[in-house]
mmCIF file of C-alpha atoms in Angstrom:
data_model
loop_
_atom_site.group_PDB
_atom_site.id
_atom_site.type_symbol
_atom_site.label_atom_id
_atom_site.label_comp_id
_atom_site.label_asym_id
_atom_site.label_seq_id
_atom_site.Cartn_x
_atom_site.Cartn_y
_atom_site.Cartn_z
ATOM 1 C CA MET A 1 77.875 -55.869 -70.409
ATOM 2 C CA HIS A 2 74.192 -55.867 -70.077
ATOM 3 C CA PRO A 3 72.922 -59.391 -71.420
ATOM 4 C CA GLU A 4 71.195 -58.941 -74.008
ATOM 5 C CA ARG A 5 66.429 -58.905 -73.374
ATOM 6 C CA GLY A 6 65.384 -61.064 -74.456
ATOM 7 C CA THR A 7 68.712 -63.618 -74.484
ATOM 8 C CA SER A 8 69.720 -66.369 -71.850
ATOM 9 C CA ARG A 9 73.278 -64.938 -72.772
ATOM 10 C CA PHE A 10 75.358 -64.265 -69.674
ATOM 11 C CA PRO A 11 78.306 -62.122 -70.188
ATOM 12 C CA VAL A 12 81.980 -64.196 -70.120
ATOM 13 C CA ASP A 13 83.653 -61.283 -68.528
ATOM 14 C CA VAL A 14 81.697 -61.057 -65.889
ATOM 15 C CA LEU A 15 82.316 -64.588 -65.584
ATOM 16 C CA VAL A 16 85.678 -65.614 -66.227
ATOM 17 C CA ARG A 17 86.897 -61.616 -64.066
ATOM 18 C CA SER A 18 84.511 -63.975 -60.783
ATOM 19 C CA LEU A 19 86.538 -66.931 -61.230
ATOM 20 C CA ALA A 20 89.822 -64.963 -61.630
ATOM 21 C CA ILE A 21 88.822 -62.937 -58.196
ATOM 22 C CA GLY A 22 88.413 -66.161 -56.724
ATOM 23 C CA THR A 23 91.684 -67.636 -57.466
ATOM 24 C CA ALA A 24 93.087 -64.660 -55.917
ATOM 25 C CA ALA A 25 90.907 -65.033 -53.230
ATOM 26 C CA GLY A 26 92.894 -68.400 -52.721
ATOM 27 C CA SER A 27 96.278 -68.029 -52.258
ATOM 28 C CA ARG A 28 95.479 -64.185 -50.286
ATOM 29 C CA ALA A 29 91.914 -64.630 -48.324
ATOM 30 C CA SER A 30 91.747 -60.342 -48.578
ATOM 31 C CA LEU A 31 92.899 -60.458 -52.569
ATOM 32 C CA GLY A 32 89.117 -61.349 -53.172
ATOM 33 C CA VAL A 33 87.535 -58.169 -51.254
ATOM 34 C CA ALA A 34 89.883 -55.567 -51.106
ATOM 35 C CA PRO A 35 90.380 -55.026 -54.851
ATOM 36 C CA PRO A 36 86.615 -54.315 -55.605
ATOM 37 C CA LEU A 37 86.904 -52.023 -52.514
ATOM 38 C CA LEU A 38 89.859 -50.380 -53.903
ATOM 39 C CA THR A 39 88.339 -50.029 -57.243
ATOM 40 C CA SER A 40 85.175 -48.664 -55.676
ATOM 41 C CA SER A 41 83.317 -45.204 -57.370
ATOM 42 C CA ALA A 42 82.194 -44.974 -54.279
ATOM 43 C CA THR A 43 84.279 -41.887 -52.259
ATOM 44 C CA GLY A 44 84.178 -39.521 -49.004
ATOM 45 C CA ARG A 45 85.466 -39.616 -45.185
ATOM 46 C CA GLY A 46 83.656 -43.453 -44.981
ATOM 47 C CA ALA A 47 84.881 -44.592 -48.473
ATOM 48 C CA THR A 48 88.198 -43.141 -47.656
ATOM 49 C CA VAL A 49 88.928 -44.855 -44.261
ATOM 50 C CA ALA A 50 87.546 -48.799 -45.480
ATOM 51 C CA LYS A 51 89.812 -48.480 -49.256
ATOM 52 C CA VAL A 52 92.824 -47.507 -46.862
ATOM 53 C CA VAL A 53 92.237 -50.935 -44.730
ATOM 54 C CA ALA A 54 91.783 -52.682 -47.180
ATOM 55 C CA GLY A 55 95.342 -51.945 -49.327
ATOM 56 C CA LEU A 56 96.570 -52.295 -45.320
ATOM 57 C CA GLY A 57 95.684 -55.169 -45.225
ATOM 58 C CA ILE A 58 96.609 -56.886 -48.441
ATOM 59 C CA VAL A 59 99.916 -55.556 -47.515
ATOM 60 C CA GLY A 60 99.794 -56.969 -44.054
ATOM 61 C CA GLU A 61 98.736 -60.208 -45.339
ATOM 62 C CA LEU A 62 101.534 -60.503 -48.693
ATOM 63 C CA LEU A 63 104.195 -59.628 -45.458
ATOM 64 C CA GLY A 64 102.639 -62.005 -43.525
ATOM 65 C CA ASP A 65 103.011 -64.835 -45.258
ATOM 66 C CA LYS A 66 106.350 -64.641 -45.310
ATOM 67 C CA LEU A 67 106.527 -64.658 -42.001
ATOM 68 C CA PRO A 68 108.247 -67.882 -40.145
ATOM 69 C CA GLY A 69 105.131 -68.822 -37.929
ATOM 70 C CA ALA A 70 102.615 -68.278 -40.951
ATOM 71 C CA GLY A 71 100.408 -71.471 -40.641
ATOM 72 C CA SER A 72 99.161 -72.932 -43.691
ATOM 73 C CA ARG A 73 95.879 -71.900 -45.440
ATOM 74 C CA LEU A 74 94.688 -75.244 -45.890
ATOM 75 C CA GLU A 75 94.489 -75.061 -41.689
ATOM 76 C CA PRO A 76 90.615 -74.358 -41.035
ATOM 77 C CA PRO A 77 88.756 -71.974 -41.152
ATOM 78 C CA GLY A 78 91.303 -70.983 -43.394
ATOM 79 C CA PRO A 79 89.889 -72.696 -46.790
ATOM 80 C CA ALA A 80 86.589 -71.744 -46.081
ATOM 81 C CA ILE A 81 87.346 -67.966 -45.617
ATOM 82 C CA ARG A 82 89.314 -68.133 -48.988
ATOM 83 C CA MET A 83 86.296 -69.433 -50.757
ATOM 84 C CA ALA A 84 84.087 -67.168 -49.118
ATOM 85 C CA SER A 85 85.757 -64.002 -49.642
ATOM 86 C CA GLY A 86 86.140 -65.401 -53.396
ATOM 87 C CA ALA A 87 82.903 -64.612 -53.240
ATOM 88 C CA ILE A 88 82.034 -62.212 -51.676
ATOM 89 C CA GLY A 89 84.331 -60.615 -54.285
ATOM 90 C CA ALA A 90 82.720 -61.946 -57.169
ATOM 91 C CA LEU A 91 79.520 -61.115 -56.259
ATOM 92 C CA VAL A 92 80.986 -57.255 -55.865
ATOM 93 C CA LEU A 93 81.869 -57.693 -60.446
ATOM 94 C CA ALA A 94 78.505 -59.790 -60.769
ATOM 95 C CA ARG A 95 76.878 -56.279 -58.587
ATOM 96 C CA ARG A 96 78.512 -53.548 -60.976
ATOM 97 C CA ALA A 97 77.805 -55.262 -64.382
ATOM 98 C CA GLU A 98 74.349 -55.473 -63.460
ATOM 99 C CA VAL A 99 73.883 -59.415 -63.750
ATOM 100 C CA GLY A 100 72.817 -62.222 -61.479
ATOM 101 C CA VAL A 101 74.982 -63.217 -58.389
ATOM 102 C CA LEU A 102 74.687 -66.760 -58.527
ATOM 103 C CA LEU A 103 76.711 -68.358 -60.978
ATOM 104 C CA PRO A 104 79.812 -65.475 -60.675
ATOM 105 C CA VAL A 105 79.819 -66.458 -56.892
ATOM 106 C CA LEU A 106 79.448 -69.627 -57.854
ATOM 107 C CA LEU A 107 82.727 -69.511 -59.491
ATOM 108 C CA GLY A 108 84.731 -66.931 -57.460
ATOM 109 C CA ALA A 109 84.303 -69.812 -54.777
ATOM 110 C CA ALA A 110 85.318 -72.010 -56.757
ATOM 111 C CA GLY A 111 88.259 -70.579 -57.546
ATOM 112 C CA GLY A 112 89.219 -69.265 -54.223
ATOM 113 C CA ALA A 113 88.915 -73.416 -54.000
ATOM 114 C CA ALA A 114 91.100 -73.903 -57.045
ATOM 115 C CA GLY A 115 93.742 -70.824 -55.275
ATOM 116 C CA THR A 116 93.852 -72.090 -51.707
ATOM 117 C CA TRP A 117 95.268 -75.851 -52.283
ATOM 118 C CA GLY A 118 96.115 -75.071 -55.538
ATOM 119 C CA GLY A 119 98.458 -72.424 -53.873
ATOM 120 C CA ALA A 120 99.533 -74.712 -50.865
ATOM 121 C CA ALA A 121 99.939 -77.655 -53.824
ATOM 122 C CA TRP A 122 103.087 -74.677 -55.743
ATOM 123 C CA ARG A 123 104.462 -73.696 -52.842
ATOM 124 C CA ALA A 124 104.904 -78.023 -51.518
ATOM 125 C CA ALA A 125 106.857 -78.490 -54.555
ATOM 126 C CA TRP A 126 109.265 -75.714 -53.356
ATOM 127 C CA VAL A 127 110.167 -76.891 -50.402
ATOM 128 C CA GLY A 128 113.882 -78.216 -49.753
ATOM 129 C CA LYS A 129 114.910 -76.040 -52.922
ATOM 130 C CA GLY A 130 115.525 -73.507 -51.742
ATOM 131 C CA PRO A 131 114.403 -70.728 -49.994
ATOM 132 C CA ASP A 132 110.337 -70.225 -49.843
ATOM 133 C CA TRP A 133 110.262 -66.814 -50.475
ATOM 134 C CA PRO A 134 110.909 -66.437 -54.104
ATOM 135 C CA ALA A 135 108.306 -69.266 -54.724
ATOM 136 C CA ALA A 136 106.405 -67.016 -51.692
ATOM 137 C CA VAL A 137 106.860 -63.661 -53.531
ATOM 138 C CA THR A 138 105.764 -65.998 -57.020
ATOM 139 C CA GLU A 139 103.041 -66.538 -55.973
ATOM 140 C CA ASP A 140 101.263 -63.401 -54.978
ATOM 141 C CA ALA A 141 102.271 -61.703 -58.404
ATOM 142 C CA VAL A 142 99.988 -63.616 -60.183
ATOM 143 C CA ALA A 143 97.377 -63.170 -56.991
ATOM 144 C CA LEU A 144 97.853 -59.373 -57.738
ATOM 145 C CA SER A 145 97.547 -60.037 -60.781
ATOM 146 C CA LEU A 146 94.750 -61.991 -61.072
ATOM 147 C CA ALA A 147 93.054 -60.070 -59.256
ATOM 148 C CA ALA A 148 93.983 -56.678 -61.043
ATOM 149 C CA PHE A 149 92.412 -58.296 -64.286
ATOM 150 C CA ALA A 150 89.158 -58.995 -61.969
ATOM 151 C CA VAL A 151 88.673 -55.801 -61.632
ATOM 152 C CA GLN A 152 89.093 -53.240 -64.609
ATOM 153 C CA ARG A 153 86.317 -52.146 -65.756
#
């Protein structure tokens, strides 16, 4: 996964995975940071606690999103948090691949924006067509799949 020495080639998979983790974070903010943490090779008590907290954060956000009082992801600071989460996740992925971080971070943030507004548009398209939960669960499945793809080793 390392760029070839003496060339300007950049591993496309890192860029694609950066965009994927950012898009996942746009849907569910925890999916930018938590999946890279959960798939970290770090061990020890601190790492275990961090992984449990990250997993609980994902579950909490997935459940909390379905509650009637859940706020709009488009209300500040929602978009900024989701973009930052995507950028941080992409940073971790780039560091793992031992490549430059600027382009992956930018793609992670762009994916965060796309996931934020795209997910909101997806959910808005369901308004009035029945209960909201099928759209929410479908969005969860897509976001979780993108996150899982992004952290594959």
